[in-house]
């Protein structure tokens, strides 16, 4: 069967800081190809809508799948689904991905017939049964399937994430993927899931607090197949199990693989296992993302981070000693006043690390969705991108955005301004000599992307599709938030959280 898989356009944040390859979609493509199907992939982060329409007209897919890991992409995907029905009327159009899994029925209804089904949960174990069902005339038995007739069997989890291998060869513009100065940059997955339960995050609710690890041999083999000189390790929290990180490091050393790495982890994991991070610096670990989220105990307790401010600052000092460049994320509370923004600016200027700001956003699947969403000021999917305020702000909205962008601009000038560009000439020059311009272009785009007028105006666009409000749910029983049940992995338990 002919399958066309589509990743939607880039979000606001991705216009500057990064553009990551659609690893999840590549793995779904790999699963479909292993099942014997003819697969194509279009990534609208780097391709145009006209490229997608041309692919639909020439390839004539029998199924078209859209990846919806981000709520903000839902309106675009619905409109593209309608277009797909016009170009290839007989094709089965389906959605899948992290975010749409939590609002499957509502999105299906909003699409008004343009979407035939939504797959809840992991896509790799579902795509083969979906295509087989289409060939045989019925999809009601597909794991995680939702159609106009209701839900089918529950989502199935992969028992092992060693397979399927990502179909990276299907991406036409691989040199367009980057993260900061790591240009170009591929992505890889060593583990899947997160054992923590932060109130603002839906990773743990999606996977039912399960945690699975790739075998060191599979991780090493996949790393050896990656052509790019830089790799982003996409694990929610890298090296929770130090023995696993050590085993992969040993495999990479054995294969004499040399790349530059970027990863995400937590302060407490870094503090508990510094030896594994030191070993990876010798392998090429250059950058680390730490989700501090807040600089005070009150904020950390609010987001249930289960770390202290002292832990965070000790972790930063440890990373500095290792020579790792750290990017910090702080969550902007819509309740901040001008004084709080000033304090954050002072903090950002007082530390050598890069500081990123994301706006607190209640997402379906998170606990704050059930505690904050009844105060939503908008349900426009497009504003749920962690760059817009969707709950009431203490400051007038225009002032809030003015202070937000002012704070971001101060940080930008510190790390991405002209002086920094001169300091980074060696990196820029090396990238340009290899024909890589992503990082260079990023340095000059901040003011055109981030400005308070644009963000405020976004609130006044006509809204065709609105995020549904949640059903009343007692989050005291957190299993009610789960997409996946740990016992759904081919009838066996996935590794439990510890």
PDB file of C-alpha atoms in Angstrom, residues 3 5 22-37 39 66-67 69 94-98 101 119-132 142-145 154-168 188-193 206-207 212 214 222 234 483-484 488-490:
ATOM      1  CA  UNK A   3       1.560   5.654   2.404  1.00  0.00           C
ATOM      2  CA  UNK A   5       3.432  10.696   5.997  1.00  0.00           C
ATOM      3  CA  UNK A  22      10.857  14.384  12.673  1.00  0.00           C
ATOM      4  CA  UNK A  23      12.294  11.303  14.360  1.00  0.00           C
ATOM      5  CA  UNK A  24       8.949   9.879  15.435  1.00  0.00           C
ATOM      6  CA  UNK A  25       7.567  10.111  11.913  1.00  0.00           C
ATOM      7  CA  UNK A  26      10.732   8.492  10.541  1.00  0.00           C
ATOM      8  CA  UNK A  27      10.228   5.565  12.921  1.00  0.00           C
ATOM      9  CA  UNK A  28       6.589   5.168  11.846  1.00  0.00           C
ATOM     10  CA  UNK A  29       7.791   5.244   8.232  1.00  0.00           C
ATOM     11  CA  UNK A  30      10.354   2.579   9.117  1.00  0.00           C
ATOM     12  CA  UNK A  31       7.656   0.378  10.651  1.00  0.00           C
ATOM     13  CA  UNK A  32       5.434   0.725   7.580  1.00  0.00           C
ATOM     14  CA  UNK A  33       8.299  -0.032   5.227  1.00  0.00           C
ATOM     15  CA  UNK A  34       9.303  -3.112   7.241  1.00  0.00           C
ATOM     16  CA  UNK A  35       5.702  -4.308   6.790  1.00  0.00           C
ATOM     17  CA  UNK A  36       6.191  -4.138   3.022  1.00  0.00           C
ATOM     18  CA  UNK A  37       4.521  -0.835   2.164  1.00  0.00           C
ATOM     19  CA  UNK A  39       6.310   5.015   1.963  1.00  0.00           C
ATOM     20  CA  UNK A  66      -0.250  13.633   9.641  1.00  0.00           C
ATOM     21  CA  UNK A  67       1.982  13.819  12.716  1.00  0.00           C
ATOM     22  CA  UNK A  69       2.889  16.223  18.332  1.00  0.00           C
ATOM     23  CA  UNK A  94      -5.413   9.819   9.562  1.00  0.00           C
ATOM     24  CA  UNK A  95      -3.809  11.802  12.380  1.00  0.00           C
ATOM     25  CA  UNK A  96      -1.420  10.532  15.051  1.00  0.00           C
ATOM     26  CA  UNK A  97       1.057  11.847  17.555  1.00  0.00           C
ATOM     27  CA  UNK A  98       1.484  12.920  21.144  1.00  0.00           C
ATOM     28  CA  UNK A 101      -3.846  11.508  21.339  1.00  0.00           C
ATOM     29  CA  UNK A 119      -4.370   6.925  16.218  1.00  0.00           C
ATOM     30  CA  UNK A 120      -3.942   7.383  19.963  1.00  0.00           C
ATOM     31  CA  UNK A 121      -0.601   6.388  21.443  1.00  0.00           C
ATOM     32  CA  UNK A 122       2.559   5.114  19.806  1.00  0.00           C
ATOM     33  CA  UNK A 123       2.465   5.027  16.033  1.00  0.00           C
ATOM     34  CA  UNK A 124       4.982   2.279  15.277  1.00  0.00           C
ATOM     35  CA  UNK A 125       2.806  -0.644  16.479  1.00  0.00           C
ATOM     36  CA  UNK A 126      -0.339   0.842  14.921  1.00  0.00           C
ATOM     37  CA  UNK A 127       0.663   1.768  11.374  1.00  0.00           C
ATOM     38  CA  UNK A 128       1.068  -1.812  10.107  1.00  0.00           C
ATOM     39  CA  UNK A 129      -2.331  -2.982  11.403  1.00  0.00           C
ATOM     40  CA  UNK A 130      -3.912   0.217  10.040  1.00  0.00           C
ATOM     41  CA  UNK A 131      -2.630  -0.373   6.517  1.00  0.00           C
ATOM     42  CA  UNK A 132      -3.473  -4.080   6.698  1.00  0.00           C
ATOM     43  CA  UNK A 142      -6.250  -1.268  14.952  1.00  0.00           C
ATOM     44  CA  UNK A 143      -4.627  -0.533  18.344  1.00  0.00           C
ATOM     45  CA  UNK A 144      -5.451   3.012  19.473  1.00  0.00           C
ATOM     46  CA  UNK A 145      -7.867   3.666  16.590  1.00  0.00           C
ATOM     47  CA  UNK A 154      -6.472   0.411  23.426  1.00  0.00           C
ATOM     48  CA  UNK A 155      -3.113   1.740  22.216  1.00  0.00           C
ATOM     49  CA  UNK A 156      -0.268  -0.762  22.087  1.00  0.00           C
ATOM     50  CA  UNK A 157       3.232   0.012  23.333  1.00  0.00           C
ATOM     51  CA  UNK A 158       6.466  -1.187  21.806  1.00  0.00           C
ATOM     52  CA  UNK A 159       8.097  -3.682  24.134  1.00  0.00           C
ATOM     53  CA  UNK A 160      11.512  -2.799  22.702  1.00  0.00           C
ATOM     54  CA  UNK A 161      12.471   0.520  21.134  1.00  0.00           C
ATOM     55  CA  UNK A 162      15.390  -1.081  19.265  1.00  0.00           C
ATOM     56  CA  UNK A 163      13.137  -1.326  16.226  1.00  0.00           C
ATOM     57  CA  UNK A 164      11.903  -0.079  13.884  1.00  0.00           C
ATOM     58  CA  UNK A 165      14.892   1.923  12.708  1.00  0.00           C
ATOM     59  CA  UNK A 166      14.084   5.470  11.549  1.00  0.00           C
ATOM     60  CA  UNK A 167      13.726   5.756   7.763  1.00  0.00           C
ATOM     61  CA  UNK A 168      16.082   8.742   7.592  1.00  0.00           C
ATOM     62  CA  UNK A 188      18.469   9.780  18.169  1.00  0.00           C
ATOM     63  CA  UNK A 189      16.479   8.094  20.936  1.00  0.00           C
ATOM     64  CA  UNK A 190      18.189   6.040  23.664  1.00  0.00           C
ATOM     65  CA  UNK A 191      15.228   5.826  26.059  1.00  0.00           C
ATOM     66  CA  UNK A 192      11.504   6.494  25.923  1.00  0.00           C
ATOM     67  CA  UNK A 193       9.312   7.735  28.773  1.00  0.00           C
ATOM     68  CA  UNK A 206       1.293   9.651  27.612  1.00  0.00           C
ATOM     69  CA  UNK A 207       3.544   6.697  28.464  1.00  0.00           C
ATOM     70  CA  UNK A 212      12.158   1.758  28.076  1.00  0.00           C
ATOM     71  CA  UNK A 214      17.373   0.816  23.636  1.00  0.00           C
ATOM     72  CA  UNK A 222      22.087   3.414  14.667  1.00  0.00           C
ATOM     73  CA  UNK A 234      16.021  13.378  22.382  1.00  0.00           C
ATOM     74  CA  UNK A 483      -2.807   7.206  27.203  1.00  0.00           C
ATOM     75  CA  UNK A 484      -0.792   3.996  27.591  1.00  0.00           C
ATOM     76  CA  UNK A 488      -0.388  -2.902  26.719  1.00  0.00           C
ATOM     77  CA  UNK A 489       3.067  -3.712  25.335  1.00  0.00           C
ATOM     78  CA  UNK A 490       2.140  -6.888  23.421  1.00  0.00           C
TER      79      UNK A 490
END
